[in-house]
Amino acid sequence: ATASTECRCVRQIHFCIINMKTFLALTKRNVKMFFKDKGMFISSLITPIILLVLYSTFLAKIYRDSFMSGIPENIAFSKTLINGMVGGELVSSLLAVSCVTVAFCSNLLMVNDKVSGARKDMLVSPCKRSIMALSYYCSSLIATLIVAYVALGASFIYIAVQGWYLSIVDVLLVILDVFLLSMFGVALSSIVNCFLKTSGQASAVGTVVSSGYGFICGAYMPISNFGSGLQKVLSLLPGTYGTSLIRNHMMQGSFAEMNKQGLAQGIEENQMNEILKGVKRSIDCTFDFFSHPVTIVGMYSVIIGTIVLLITIYVLIQKFRKEQ
């Protein structure tokens, strides 16, 4: 009995090693295929940079006017502070959208393998569907993170030019937020791409996501500007919480400097707190979930819980879905 138990343990360890080698080999292959397609890689890399230029060109003035309209006339903040706040909102909107839209682009390999027949070839081999599904997810996540962190680097340069008020803690939290949003975007795109069979369908879905996701996650326009009914609907979407997380951490230093400059001008602390509260609510740094205020911890809980749920659904779909 002891010998039989030892044999089973040895076999299980052997299978685990084989599965790990298979997973690493497939992930490496998928990453190489993504970077081998120069058109896909360059378009994914350039898109966030183009968005940054467009945002700074067309949305900067709108955001600046929005900030100034919520500030009493008897308070004068420095131009650098206003530019820093506008830059923080612009960059947070850019990253919130890019982490998801780039994920749909980097995850096209799953659809391309169906079109080319490579997926059928891999299924002939003794490879578990769950291992193949995780390899697609991890390779897409690696590609998405590379593009997202390049965009984050460009965003930090833009903020440094406009007005830098970020602390080391804020920078680290923003890096974490981008990582979590990339995981969310890849998990969501993986589930959607499971049901796509042609490159045309994948391109159509990518176009819809690129054009519509920014509105429903509060990146293009804060959800505080919508009606109460639509605000409640959008508060059910996890992307809204991801946008708010990045925005909070990108602008935390600007809010602290704003409070400091206001108090230096003789503004009472209670009045300054009300001004900051109004500004934060107007740009979705704070919002309610059916009349209940959402904390930063609550936002992280929603994002992490959604990621775990989506990955589980994705693996189960890949494991039990019958191939056509």
PDB file of C-alpha atoms in Angstrom:
ATOM      1  CA  ALA A   1       0.000   0.000   0.000  1.00  0.00           C
ATOM      2  CA  THR A   2       2.861   2.340   0.858  1.00  0.00           C
ATOM      3  CA  ALA A   3       4.613   1.573  -2.443  1.00  0.00           C
ATOM      4  CA  SER A   4       1.397   2.191  -4.365  1.00  0.00           C
ATOM      5  CA  THR A   5       0.887   5.551  -2.620  1.00  0.00           C
ATOM      6  CA  GLU A   6       4.461   6.558  -3.439  1.00  0.00           C
ATOM      7  CA  CYS A   7       3.938   5.602  -7.081  1.00  0.00           C
ATOM      8  CA  ARG A   8       0.794   7.722  -7.266  1.00  0.00           C
ATOM      9  CA  CYS A   9       2.644  10.681  -5.752  1.00  0.00           C
ATOM     10  CA  VAL A  10       5.491  10.265  -8.230  1.00  0.00           C
ATOM     11  CA  ARG A  11       3.026  10.122 -11.139  1.00  0.00           C
ATOM     12  CA  GLN A  12       1.212  13.231  -9.936  1.00  0.00           C
ATOM     13  CA  ILE A  13       4.481  15.128  -9.624  1.00  0.00           C
ATOM     14  CA  HIS A  14       5.482  13.910 -13.088  1.00  0.00           C
ATOM     15  CA  PHE A  15       2.157  15.093 -14.577  1.00  0.00           C
ATOM     16  CA  CYS A  16       2.511  18.473 -12.852  1.00  0.00           C
ATOM     17  CA  ILE A  17       5.989  18.912 -14.324  1.00  0.00           C
ATOM     18  CA  ILE A  18       4.739  17.967 -17.791  1.00  0.00           C
ATOM     19  CA  ASN A  19       1.796  20.363 -17.522  1.00  0.00           C
ATOM     20  CA  MET A  20       4.087  23.162 -16.352  1.00  0.00           C
ATOM     21  CA  LYS A  21       6.489  22.582 -19.259  1.00  0.00           C
ATOM     22  CA  THR A  22       3.573  22.534 -21.680  1.00  0.00           C
ATOM     23  CA  PHE A  23       2.177  25.741 -20.197  1.00  0.00           C
ATOM     24  CA  LEU A  24       5.531  27.544 -20.419  1.00  0.00           C
ATOM     25  CA  ALA A  25       6.116  26.332 -23.986  1.00  0.00           C
ATOM     26  CA  LEU A  26       2.682  27.485 -25.159  1.00  0.00           C
ATOM     27  CA  THR A  27       2.994  30.844 -23.388  1.00  0.00           C
ATOM     28  CA  LYS A  28       6.413  31.419 -24.951  1.00  0.00           C
ATOM     29  CA  ARG A  29       5.065  30.483 -28.354  1.00  0.00           C
ATOM     30  CA  ASN A  30       2.077  32.850 -28.045  1.00  0.00           C
ATOM     31  CA  VAL A  31       4.249  35.793 -26.936  1.00  0.00           C
ATOM     32  CA  LYS A  32       6.610  35.209 -29.870  1.00  0.00           C
ATOM     33  CA  MET A  33       3.680  35.067 -32.275  1.00  0.00           C
ATOM     34  CA  PHE A  34       2.368  38.396 -30.969  1.00  0.00           C
ATOM     35  CA  PHE A  35       5.686  40.213 -31.374  1.00  0.00           C
ATOM     36  CA  LYS A  36       6.278  38.499 -34.727  1.00  0.00           C
ATOM     37  CA  ASP A  37       3.171  40.215 -36.094  1.00  0.00           C
ATOM     38  CA  LYS A  38       4.677  43.699 -36.422  1.00  0.00           C
ATOM     39  CA  GLY A  39       1.380  45.283 -37.463  1.00  0.00           C
ATOM     40  CA  MET A  40      -0.446  44.040 -34.378  1.00  0.00           C
ATOM     41  CA  PHE A  41       2.379  45.007 -32.029  1.00  0.00           C
ATOM     42  CA  ILE A  42       3.008  48.469 -33.476  1.00  0.00           C
ATOM     43  CA  SER A  43      -0.707  49.336 -33.565  1.00  0.00           C
ATOM     44  CA  SER A  44      -1.059  48.249 -29.929  1.00  0.00           C
ATOM     45  CA  LEU A  45       1.978  50.304 -28.937  1.00  0.00           C
ATOM     46  CA  ILE A  46       1.110  53.449 -30.864  1.00  0.00           C
ATOM     47  CA  THR A  47      -2.583  53.597 -29.942  1.00  0.00           C
ATOM     48  CA  PRO A  48      -2.071  54.806 -26.316  1.00  0.00           C
ATOM     49  CA  ILE A  49       0.452  57.424 -27.456  1.00  0.00           C
ATOM     50  CA  ILE A  50      -1.985  58.720 -30.087  1.00  0.00           C
ATOM     51  CA  LEU A  51      -4.737  58.829 -27.461  1.00  0.00           C
ATOM     52  CA  LEU A  52      -2.473  60.840 -25.157  1.00  0.00           C
ATOM     53  CA  VAL A  53      -1.896  63.413 -27.897  1.00  0.00           C
ATOM     54  CA  LEU A  54      -5.604  63.570 -28.743  1.00  0.00           C
ATOM     55  CA  TYR A  55      -6.634  63.822 -25.088  1.00  0.00           C
ATOM     56  CA  SER A  56      -4.141  66.601 -24.353  1.00  0.00           C
ATOM     57  CA  THR A  57      -5.227  68.458 -27.506  1.00  0.00           C
ATOM     58  CA  PHE A  58      -9.006  68.257 -27.289  1.00  0.00           C
ATOM     59  CA  LEU A  59      -9.944  67.333 -23.718  1.00  0.00           C
ATOM     60  CA  ALA A  60      -7.422  69.368 -21.706  1.00  0.00           C
ATOM     61  CA  LYS A  61      -9.326  72.646 -22.108  1.00  0.00           C
ATOM     62  CA  ILE A  62     -12.638  70.974 -21.204  1.00  0.00           C
ATOM     63  CA  TYR A  63     -11.158  69.454 -18.041  1.00  0.00           C
ATOM     64  CA  ARG A  64      -9.491  72.756 -17.108  1.00  0.00           C
ATOM     65  CA  ASP A  65     -12.752  74.689 -17.482  1.00  0.00           C
ATOM     66  CA  SER A  66     -14.518  72.029 -15.415  1.00  0.00           C
ATOM     67  CA  PHE A  67     -11.998  72.429 -12.591  1.00  0.00           C
ATOM     68  CA  MET A  68     -12.166  76.221 -12.643  1.00  0.00           C
ATOM     69  CA  SER A  69     -15.971  76.237 -12.586  1.00  0.00           C
ATOM     70  CA  GLY A  70     -15.996  74.325  -9.307  1.00  0.00           C
ATOM     71  CA  ILE A  71     -13.512  76.627  -7.550  1.00  0.00           C
ATOM     72  CA  PRO A  72     -14.785  79.778  -5.755  1.00  0.00           C
ATOM     73  CA  GLU A  73     -13.630  83.079  -7.228  1.00  0.00           C
ATOM     74  CA  ASN A  74     -11.941  84.150  -3.984  1.00  0.00           C
ATOM     75  CA  ILE A  75      -9.409  81.291  -4.264  1.00  0.00           C
ATOM     76  CA  ALA A  76      -6.529  81.405  -6.743  1.00  0.00           C
ATOM     77  CA  PHE A  77      -4.538  78.236  -7.349  1.00  0.00           C
ATOM     78  CA  SER A  78      -1.257  78.181  -9.229  1.00  0.00           C
ATOM     79  CA  LYS A  79      -1.245  77.434 -12.944  1.00  0.00           C
ATOM     80  CA  THR A  80       1.112  74.500 -12.374  1.00  0.00           C
ATOM     81  CA  LEU A  81      -1.358  72.929  -9.939  1.00  0.00           C
ATOM     82  CA  ILE A  82      -4.266  73.271 -12.343  1.00  0.00           C
ATOM     83  CA  ASN A  83      -2.169  71.810 -15.168  1.00  0.00           C
ATOM     84  CA  GLY A  84      -1.104  68.955 -12.886  1.00  0.00           C
ATOM     85  CA  MET A  85      -4.715  68.158 -11.995  1.00  0.00           C
ATOM     86  CA  VAL A  86      -5.785  68.272 -15.635  1.00  0.00           C
ATOM     87  CA  GLY A  87      -2.829  66.054 -16.575  1.00  0.00           C
ATOM     88  CA  GLY A  88      -3.716  63.562 -13.855  1.00  0.00           C
ATOM     89  CA  GLU A  89      -7.306  63.273 -15.076  1.00  0.00           C
ATOM     90  CA  LEU A  90      -6.197  62.959 -18.702  1.00  0.00           C
ATOM     91  CA  VAL A  91      -3.633  60.274 -17.959  1.00  0.00           C
ATOM     92  CA  SER A  92      -5.982  58.291 -15.719  1.00  0.00           C
ATOM     93  CA  SER A  93      -8.605  58.303 -18.488  1.00  0.00           C
ATOM     94  CA  LEU A  94      -6.004  57.185 -21.032  1.00  0.00           C
ATOM     95  CA  LEU A  95      -4.716  54.297 -18.919  1.00  0.00           C
ATOM     96  CA  ALA A  96      -8.189  53.143 -17.884  1.00  0.00           C
ATOM     97  CA  VAL A  97      -9.169  52.785 -21.546  1.00  0.00           C
ATOM     98  CA  SER A  98      -5.854  51.503 -22.921  1.00  0.00           C
ATOM     99  CA  CYS A  99      -5.498  48.620 -20.445  1.00  0.00           C
ATOM    100  CA  VAL A 100      -8.739  47.127 -21.785  1.00  0.00           C
ATOM    101  CA  THR A 101      -8.608  48.056 -25.472  1.00  0.00           C
ATOM    102  CA  VAL A 102      -4.994  46.902 -25.850  1.00  0.00           C
ATOM    103  CA  ALA A 103      -5.972  43.615 -24.183  1.00  0.00           C
ATOM    104  CA  PHE A 104      -8.522  42.957 -26.944  1.00  0.00           C
ATOM    105  CA  CYS A 105      -5.826  43.635 -29.543  1.00  0.00           C
ATOM    106  CA  SER A 106      -3.181  41.430 -27.903  1.00  0.00           C
ATOM    107  CA  ASN A 107      -5.698  38.613 -27.468  1.00  0.00           C
ATOM    108  CA  LEU A 108      -6.394  38.322 -31.197  1.00  0.00           C
ATOM    109  CA  LEU A 109      -3.949  35.425 -31.385  1.00  0.00           C
ATOM    110  CA  MET A 110      -6.624  33.149 -29.937  1.00  0.00           C
ATOM    111  CA  VAL A 111      -8.903  33.953 -32.864  1.00  0.00           C
ATOM    112  CA  ASN A 112      -6.070  33.818 -35.410  1.00  0.00           C
ATOM    113  CA  ASP A 113      -5.200  30.276 -34.245  1.00  0.00           C
ATOM    114  CA  LYS A 114      -8.781  29.226 -34.931  1.00  0.00           C
ATOM    115  CA  VAL A 115      -8.694  30.766 -38.400  1.00  0.00           C
ATOM    116  CA  SER A 116      -5.306  29.277 -39.325  1.00  0.00           C
ATOM    117  CA  GLY A 117      -6.089  25.850 -37.853  1.00  0.00           C
ATOM    118  CA  ALA A 118      -3.207  25.977 -35.357  1.00  0.00           C
ATOM    119  CA  ARG A 119      -5.631  25.386 -32.493  1.00  0.00           C
ATOM    120  CA  LYS A 120      -6.781  22.099 -34.020  1.00  0.00           C
ATOM    121  CA  ASP A 121      -3.166  20.980 -34.317  1.00  0.00           C
ATOM    122  CA  MET A 122      -2.539  21.732 -30.644  1.00  0.00           C
ATOM    123  CA  LEU A 123      -5.706  19.905 -29.572  1.00  0.00           C
ATOM    124  CA  VAL A 124      -4.467  16.754 -31.303  1.00  0.00           C
ATOM    125  CA  SER A 125      -1.563  16.660 -28.863  1.00  0.00           C
ATOM    126  CA  PRO A 126      -2.118  15.487 -25.250  1.00  0.00           C
ATOM    127  CA  CYS A 127      -2.553  19.047 -24.010  1.00  0.00           C
ATOM    128  CA  LYS A 128      -5.277  19.921 -21.529  1.00  0.00           C
ATOM    129  CA  ARG A 129      -7.703  22.590 -22.603  1.00  0.00           C
ATOM    130  CA  SER A 130      -7.291  24.382 -19.275  1.00  0.00           C
ATOM    131  CA  ILE A 131      -3.497  24.573 -19.787  1.00  0.00           C
ATOM    132  CA  MET A 132      -3.998  25.972 -23.281  1.00  0.00           C
ATOM    133  CA  ALA A 133      -6.518  28.505 -21.970  1.00  0.00           C
ATOM    134  CA  LEU A 134      -4.149  29.739 -19.250  1.00  0.00           C
ATOM    135  CA  SER A 135      -1.299  29.999 -21.735  1.00  0.00           C
ATOM    136  CA  TYR A 136      -3.402  32.242 -23.969  1.00  0.00           C
ATOM    137  CA  TYR A 137      -4.332  34.364 -20.960  1.00  0.00           C
ATOM    138  CA  CYS A 138      -0.794  34.742 -19.609  1.00  0.00           C
ATOM    139  CA  SER A 139       0.762  35.496 -22.995  1.00  0.00           C
ATOM    140  CA  SER A 140      -1.882  38.144 -23.714  1.00  0.00           C
ATOM    141  CA  LEU A 141      -1.324  39.603 -20.253  1.00  0.00           C
ATOM    142  CA  ILE A 142       2.437  39.861 -20.845  1.00  0.00           C
ATOM    143  CA  ALA A 143       1.915  41.635 -24.177  1.00  0.00           C
ATOM    144  CA  THR A 144      -0.716  43.961 -22.697  1.00  0.00           C
ATOM    145  CA  LEU A 145       1.480  44.876 -19.724  1.00  0.00           C
ATOM    146  CA  ILE A 146       4.413  45.735 -21.983  1.00  0.00           C
ATOM    147  CA  VAL A 147       2.270  48.164 -23.973  1.00  0.00           C
ATOM    148  CA  ALA A 148       0.478  49.505 -20.889  1.00  0.00           C
ATOM    149  CA  TYR A 149       3.693  50.245 -19.004  1.00  0.00           C
ATOM    150  CA  VAL A 150       5.188  51.964 -22.056  1.00  0.00           C
ATOM    151  CA  ALA A 151       2.059  54.146 -22.111  1.00  0.00           C
ATOM    152  CA  LEU A 152       2.431  54.700 -18.360  1.00  0.00           C
ATOM    153  CA  GLY A 153       6.021  55.871 -18.863  1.00  0.00           C
ATOM    154  CA  ALA A 154       4.884  58.357 -21.517  1.00  0.00           C
ATOM    155  CA  SER A 155       2.115  59.496 -19.173  1.00  0.00           C
ATOM    156  CA  PHE A 156       4.583  60.160 -16.347  1.00  0.00           C
ATOM    157  CA  ILE A 157       6.678  62.271 -18.714  1.00  0.00           C
ATOM    158  CA  TYR A 158       3.577  64.266 -19.669  1.00  0.00           C
ATOM    159  CA  ILE A 159       2.648  64.849 -16.021  1.00  0.00           C
ATOM    160  CA  ALA A 160       6.228  65.887 -15.191  1.00  0.00           C
ATOM    161  CA  VAL A 161       5.987  68.564 -17.882  1.00  0.00           C
ATOM    162  CA  GLN A 162       2.552  69.761 -16.754  1.00  0.00           C
ATOM    163  CA  GLY A 163       3.021  69.591 -12.971  1.00  0.00           C
ATOM    164  CA  TRP A 164       4.363  66.703 -10.877  1.00  0.00           C
ATOM    165  CA  TYR A 165       2.737  66.159  -7.471  1.00  0.00           C
ATOM    166  CA  LEU A 166       3.000  62.358  -7.259  1.00  0.00           C
ATOM    167  CA  SER A 167       4.738  60.664  -4.356  1.00  0.00           C
ATOM    168  CA  ILE A 168       6.602  57.360  -4.526  1.00  0.00           C
ATOM    169  CA  VAL A 169       3.606  55.608  -2.958  1.00  0.00           C
ATOM    170  CA  ASP A 170       1.276  57.114  -5.570  1.00  0.00           C
ATOM    171  CA  VAL A 171       3.543  55.915  -8.393  1.00  0.00           C
ATOM    172  CA  LEU A 172       3.656  52.371  -6.991  1.00  0.00           C
ATOM    173  CA  LEU A 173      -0.124  52.303  -6.548  1.00  0.00           C
ATOM    174  CA  VAL A 174      -0.638  53.485 -10.129  1.00  0.00           C
ATOM    175  CA  ILE A 175       1.651  50.674 -11.344  1.00  0.00           C
ATOM    176  CA  LEU A 176      -0.471  48.218  -9.342  1.00  0.00           C
ATOM    177  CA  ASP A 177      -3.689  49.687 -10.752  1.00  0.00           C
ATOM    178  CA  VAL A 178      -2.430  49.295 -14.326  1.00  0.00           C
ATOM    179  CA  PHE A 179      -1.508  45.674 -13.596  1.00  0.00           C
ATOM    180  CA  LEU A 180      -4.962  44.884 -12.188  1.00  0.00           C
ATOM    181  CA  LEU A 181      -6.789  46.662 -15.008  1.00  0.00           C
ATOM    182  CA  SER A 182      -4.682  44.766 -17.560  1.00  0.00           C
ATOM    183  CA  MET A 183      -5.627  41.480 -15.880  1.00  0.00           C
ATOM    184  CA  PHE A 184      -9.282  42.519 -16.007  1.00  0.00           C
ATOM    185  CA  GLY A 185      -9.061  43.529 -19.670  1.00  0.00           C
ATOM    186  CA  VAL A 186      -7.335  40.300 -20.726  1.00  0.00           C
ATOM    187  CA  ALA A 187      -9.840  38.166 -18.787  1.00  0.00           C
ATOM    188  CA  LEU A 188     -12.780  39.998 -20.362  1.00  0.00           C
ATOM    189  CA  SER A 189     -11.333  39.808 -23.878  1.00  0.00           C
ATOM    190  CA  SER A 190     -10.514  36.109 -23.408  1.00  0.00           C
ATOM    191  CA  ILE A 191     -14.149  35.273 -22.634  1.00  0.00           C
ATOM    192  CA  VAL A 192     -15.415  37.312 -25.597  1.00  0.00           C
ATOM    193  CA  ASN A 193     -12.856  35.842 -28.004  1.00  0.00           C
ATOM    194  CA  CYS A 194     -13.876  32.302 -27.055  1.00  0.00           C
ATOM    195  CA  PHE A 195     -16.996  32.736 -29.185  1.00  0.00           C
ATOM    196  CA  LEU A 196     -15.374  34.466 -32.163  1.00  0.00           C
ATOM    197  CA  LYS A 197     -14.451  32.416 -35.232  1.00  0.00           C
ATOM    198  CA  THR A 198     -13.176  34.896 -37.810  1.00  0.00           C
ATOM    199  CA  SER A 199     -10.768  37.830 -37.907  1.00  0.00           C
ATOM    200  CA  GLY A 200     -13.608  40.071 -39.076  1.00  0.00           C
ATOM    201  CA  GLN A 201     -15.618  39.325 -35.959  1.00  0.00           C
ATOM    202  CA  ALA A 202     -12.581  40.032 -33.774  1.00  0.00           C
ATOM    203  CA  SER A 203     -11.919  43.355 -35.529  1.00  0.00           C
ATOM    204  CA  ALA A 204     -15.567  44.373 -35.168  1.00  0.00           C
ATOM    205  CA  VAL A 205     -15.579  43.591 -31.450  1.00  0.00           C
ATOM    206  CA  GLY A 206     -12.308  45.470 -30.974  1.00  0.00           C
ATOM    207  CA  THR A 207     -13.754  48.519 -32.734  1.00  0.00           C
ATOM    208  CA  VAL A 208     -16.892  48.490 -30.588  1.00  0.00           C
ATOM    209  CA  VAL A 209     -14.870  48.159 -27.385  1.00  0.00           C
ATOM    210  CA  SER A 210     -12.430  50.907 -28.399  1.00  0.00           C
ATOM    211  CA  SER A 211     -15.219  53.356 -29.171  1.00  0.00           C
ATOM    212  CA  GLY A 212     -17.646  52.541 -26.362  1.00  0.00           C
ATOM    213  CA  TYR A 213     -15.682  51.363 -23.332  1.00  0.00           C
ATOM    214  CA  GLY A 214     -14.371  54.831 -22.457  1.00  0.00           C
ATOM    215  CA  PHE A 215     -17.926  56.118 -21.992  1.00  0.00           C
ATOM    216  CA  ILE A 216     -19.231  53.315 -19.785  1.00  0.00           C
ATOM    217  CA  CYS A 217     -16.167  53.296 -17.497  1.00  0.00           C
ATOM    218  CA  GLY A 218     -16.257  57.051 -16.853  1.00  0.00           C
ATOM    219  CA  ALA A 219     -13.005  57.813 -18.697  1.00  0.00           C
ATOM    220  CA  TYR A 220     -14.295  60.171 -21.390  1.00  0.00           C
ATOM    221  CA  MET A 221     -17.011  61.725 -19.249  1.00  0.00           C
ATOM    222  CA  PRO A 222     -17.360  61.335 -15.460  1.00  0.00           C
ATOM    223  CA  ILE A 223     -20.440  59.338 -14.493  1.00  0.00           C
ATOM    224  CA  SER A 224     -21.375  62.171 -12.126  1.00  0.00           C
ATOM    225  CA  ASN A 225     -22.521  64.053 -15.256  1.00  0.00           C
ATOM    226  CA  PHE A 226     -25.097  61.382 -16.101  1.00  0.00           C
ATOM    227  CA  GLY A 227     -28.568  60.959 -14.670  1.00  0.00           C
ATOM    228  CA  SER A 228     -29.125  59.132 -11.392  1.00  0.00           C
ATOM    229  CA  GLY A 229     -30.545  56.051 -13.122  1.00  0.00           C
ATOM    230  CA  LEU A 230     -27.593  55.705 -15.487  1.00  0.00           C
ATOM    231  CA  GLN A 231     -25.182  56.314 -12.593  1.00  0.00           C
ATOM    232  CA  LYS A 232     -26.651  53.323 -10.758  1.00  0.00           C
ATOM    233  CA  VAL A 233     -26.301  51.158 -13.867  1.00  0.00           C
ATOM    234  CA  LEU A 234     -22.681  52.199 -14.460  1.00  0.00           C
ATOM    235  CA  SER A 235     -21.849  51.596 -10.781  1.00  0.00           C
ATOM    236  CA  LEU A 236     -22.518  47.898 -11.452  1.00  0.00           C
ATOM    237  CA  LEU A 237     -19.673  47.744 -14.002  1.00  0.00           C
ATOM    238  CA  PRO A 238     -16.202  46.871 -12.623  1.00  0.00           C
ATOM    239  CA  GLY A 239     -14.432  49.104 -15.156  1.00  0.00           C
ATOM    240  CA  THR A 240     -15.838  52.150 -13.348  1.00  0.00           C
ATOM    241  CA  TYR A 241     -13.985  51.184 -10.187  1.00  0.00           C
ATOM    242  CA  GLY A 242     -10.730  50.671 -12.084  1.00  0.00           C
ATOM    243  CA  THR A 243     -10.966  54.161 -13.583  1.00  0.00           C
ATOM    244  CA  SER A 244     -11.654  55.663 -10.161  1.00  0.00           C
ATOM    245  CA  LEU A 245      -8.676  53.842  -8.619  1.00  0.00           C
ATOM    246  CA  ILE A 246      -6.195  55.192 -11.170  1.00  0.00           C
ATOM    247  CA  ARG A 247      -7.722  58.661 -10.959  1.00  0.00           C
ATOM    248  CA  ASN A 248      -7.475  58.726  -7.165  1.00  0.00           C
ATOM    249  CA  HIS A 249      -3.817  57.730  -7.128  1.00  0.00           C
ATOM    250  CA  MET A 250      -2.860  59.973 -10.058  1.00  0.00           C
ATOM    251  CA  MET A 251      -4.419  63.028  -8.400  1.00  0.00           C
ATOM    252  CA  GLN A 252      -3.845  62.384  -4.699  1.00  0.00           C
ATOM    253  CA  GLY A 253      -0.777  64.629  -4.617  1.00  0.00           C
ATOM    254  CA  SER A 254      -2.599  67.386  -6.521  1.00  0.00           C
ATOM    255  CA  PHE A 255      -5.444  67.325  -4.001  1.00  0.00           C
ATOM    256  CA  ALA A 256      -2.967  67.624  -1.129  1.00  0.00           C
ATOM    257  CA  GLU A 257      -1.272  70.609  -2.807  1.00  0.00           C
ATOM    258  CA  MET A 258      -4.665  72.156  -3.534  1.00  0.00           C
ATOM    259  CA  ASN A 259      -5.593  71.908   0.135  1.00  0.00           C
ATOM    260  CA  LYS A 260      -2.237  73.395   1.134  1.00  0.00           C
ATOM    261  CA  GLN A 261      -2.560  76.393  -1.193  1.00  0.00           C
ATOM    262  CA  GLY A 262      -6.139  77.027  -0.104  1.00  0.00           C
ATOM    263  CA  LEU A 263      -5.262  77.046   3.584  1.00  0.00           C
ATOM    264  CA  ALA A 264      -2.304  79.354   2.872  1.00  0.00           C
ATOM    265  CA  GLN A 265      -4.766  81.899   1.440  1.00  0.00           C
ATOM    266  CA  GLY A 266      -6.774  81.975   4.663  1.00  0.00           C
ATOM    267  CA  ILE A 267      -9.556  79.619   3.612  1.00  0.00           C
ATOM    268  CA  GLU A 268     -11.155  77.791   6.524  1.00  0.00           C
ATOM    269  CA  GLU A 269     -10.415  74.085   6.741  1.00  0.00           C
ATOM    270  CA  ASN A 270     -14.094  73.097   6.640  1.00  0.00           C
ATOM    271  CA  GLN A 271     -14.684  75.169   3.513  1.00  0.00           C
ATOM    272  CA  MET A 272     -11.574  73.715   1.876  1.00  0.00           C
ATOM    273  CA  ASN A 273     -12.725  70.188   2.666  1.00  0.00           C
ATOM    274  CA  GLU A 274     -16.080  70.902   1.026  1.00  0.00           C
ATOM    275  CA  ILE A 275     -14.355  72.255  -2.084  1.00  0.00           C
ATOM    276  CA  LEU A 276     -12.144  69.175  -2.339  1.00  0.00           C
ATOM    277  CA  LYS A 277     -15.121  66.902  -1.765  1.00  0.00           C
ATOM    278  CA  GLY A 278     -17.013  68.577  -4.605  1.00  0.00           C
ATOM    279  CA  VAL A 279     -14.038  68.379  -6.986  1.00  0.00           C
ATOM    280  CA  LYS A 280     -13.440  64.693  -6.197  1.00  0.00           C
ATOM    281  CA  ARG A 281     -17.070  63.814  -6.730  1.00  0.00           C
ATOM    282  CA  SER A 282     -17.239  65.760 -10.006  1.00  0.00           C
ATOM    283  CA  ILE A 283     -14.424  63.640 -11.518  1.00  0.00           C
ATOM    284  CA  ASP A 284     -15.463  60.285  -9.979  1.00  0.00           C
ATOM    285  CA  CYS A 285     -12.687  60.041  -7.413  1.00  0.00           C
ATOM    286  CA  THR A 286     -15.547  59.401  -5.015  1.00  0.00           C
ATOM    287  CA  PHE A 287     -18.935  57.999  -5.959  1.00  0.00           C
ATOM    288  CA  ASP A 288     -21.752  55.974  -4.442  1.00  0.00           C
ATOM    289  CA  PHE A 289     -23.036  52.479  -5.026  1.00  0.00           C
ATOM    290  CA  PHE A 290     -26.803  52.855  -4.600  1.00  0.00           C
ATOM    291  CA  SER A 291     -26.346  55.692  -2.061  1.00  0.00           C
ATOM    292  CA  HIS A 292     -23.497  53.899  -0.246  1.00  0.00           C
ATOM    293  CA  PRO A 293     -20.034  55.565  -0.515  1.00  0.00           C
ATOM    294  CA  VAL A 294     -17.396  53.321  -2.113  1.00  0.00           C
ATOM    295  CA  THR A 295     -13.989  53.218  -0.406  1.00  0.00           C
ATOM    296  CA  ILE A 296     -10.619  52.513  -2.013  1.00  0.00           C
ATOM    297  CA  VAL A 297     -10.584  49.082  -0.371  1.00  0.00           C
ATOM    298  CA  GLY A 298     -14.028  48.421  -1.812  1.00  0.00           C
ATOM    299  CA  MET A 299     -12.811  49.364  -5.302  1.00  0.00           C
ATOM    300  CA  TYR A 300      -9.874  46.967  -5.027  1.00  0.00           C
ATOM    301  CA  SER A 301     -12.220  44.236  -3.800  1.00  0.00           C
ATOM    302  CA  VAL A 302     -14.509  44.685  -6.801  1.00  0.00           C
ATOM    303  CA  ILE A 303     -11.650  44.623  -9.326  1.00  0.00           C
ATOM    304  CA  ILE A 304      -9.855  41.624  -7.794  1.00  0.00           C
ATOM    305  CA  GLY A 305     -13.093  39.690  -7.317  1.00  0.00           C
ATOM    306  CA  THR A 306     -14.107  40.363 -10.918  1.00  0.00           C
ATOM    307  CA  ILE A 307     -10.716  39.211 -12.216  1.00  0.00           C
ATOM    308  CA  VAL A 308     -10.938  35.929 -10.301  1.00  0.00           C
ATOM    309  CA  LEU A 309     -14.513  35.355 -11.490  1.00  0.00           C
ATOM    310  CA  LEU A 310     -13.740  36.107 -15.149  1.00  0.00           C
ATOM    311  CA  ILE A 311     -10.642  33.887 -15.211  1.00  0.00           C
ATOM    312  CA  THR A 312     -12.621  31.033 -13.666  1.00  0.00           C
ATOM    313  CA  ILE A 313     -15.415  31.424 -16.230  1.00  0.00           C
ATOM    314  CA  TYR A 314     -12.873  31.587 -19.049  1.00  0.00           C
ATOM    315  CA  VAL A 315     -11.079  28.392 -18.000  1.00  0.00           C
ATOM    316  CA  LEU A 316     -14.379  26.545 -17.564  1.00  0.00           C
ATOM    317  CA  ILE A 317     -15.551  27.656 -21.011  1.00  0.00           C
ATOM    318  CA  GLN A 318     -12.338  26.467 -22.604  1.00  0.00           C
ATOM    319  CA  LYS A 319     -12.455  23.184 -20.739  1.00  0.00           C
ATOM    320  CA  PHE A 320     -16.071  22.149 -21.410  1.00  0.00           C
ATOM    321  CA  ARG A 321     -16.912  23.931 -24.655  1.00  0.00           C
ATOM    322  CA  LYS A 322     -17.095  21.545 -27.593  1.00  0.00           C
ATOM    323  CA  GLU A 323     -14.962  22.345 -30.612  1.00  0.00           C
ATOM    324  CA  GLN A 324     -16.879  22.909 -33.841  1.00  0.00           C
TER     325      GLN A 324
END
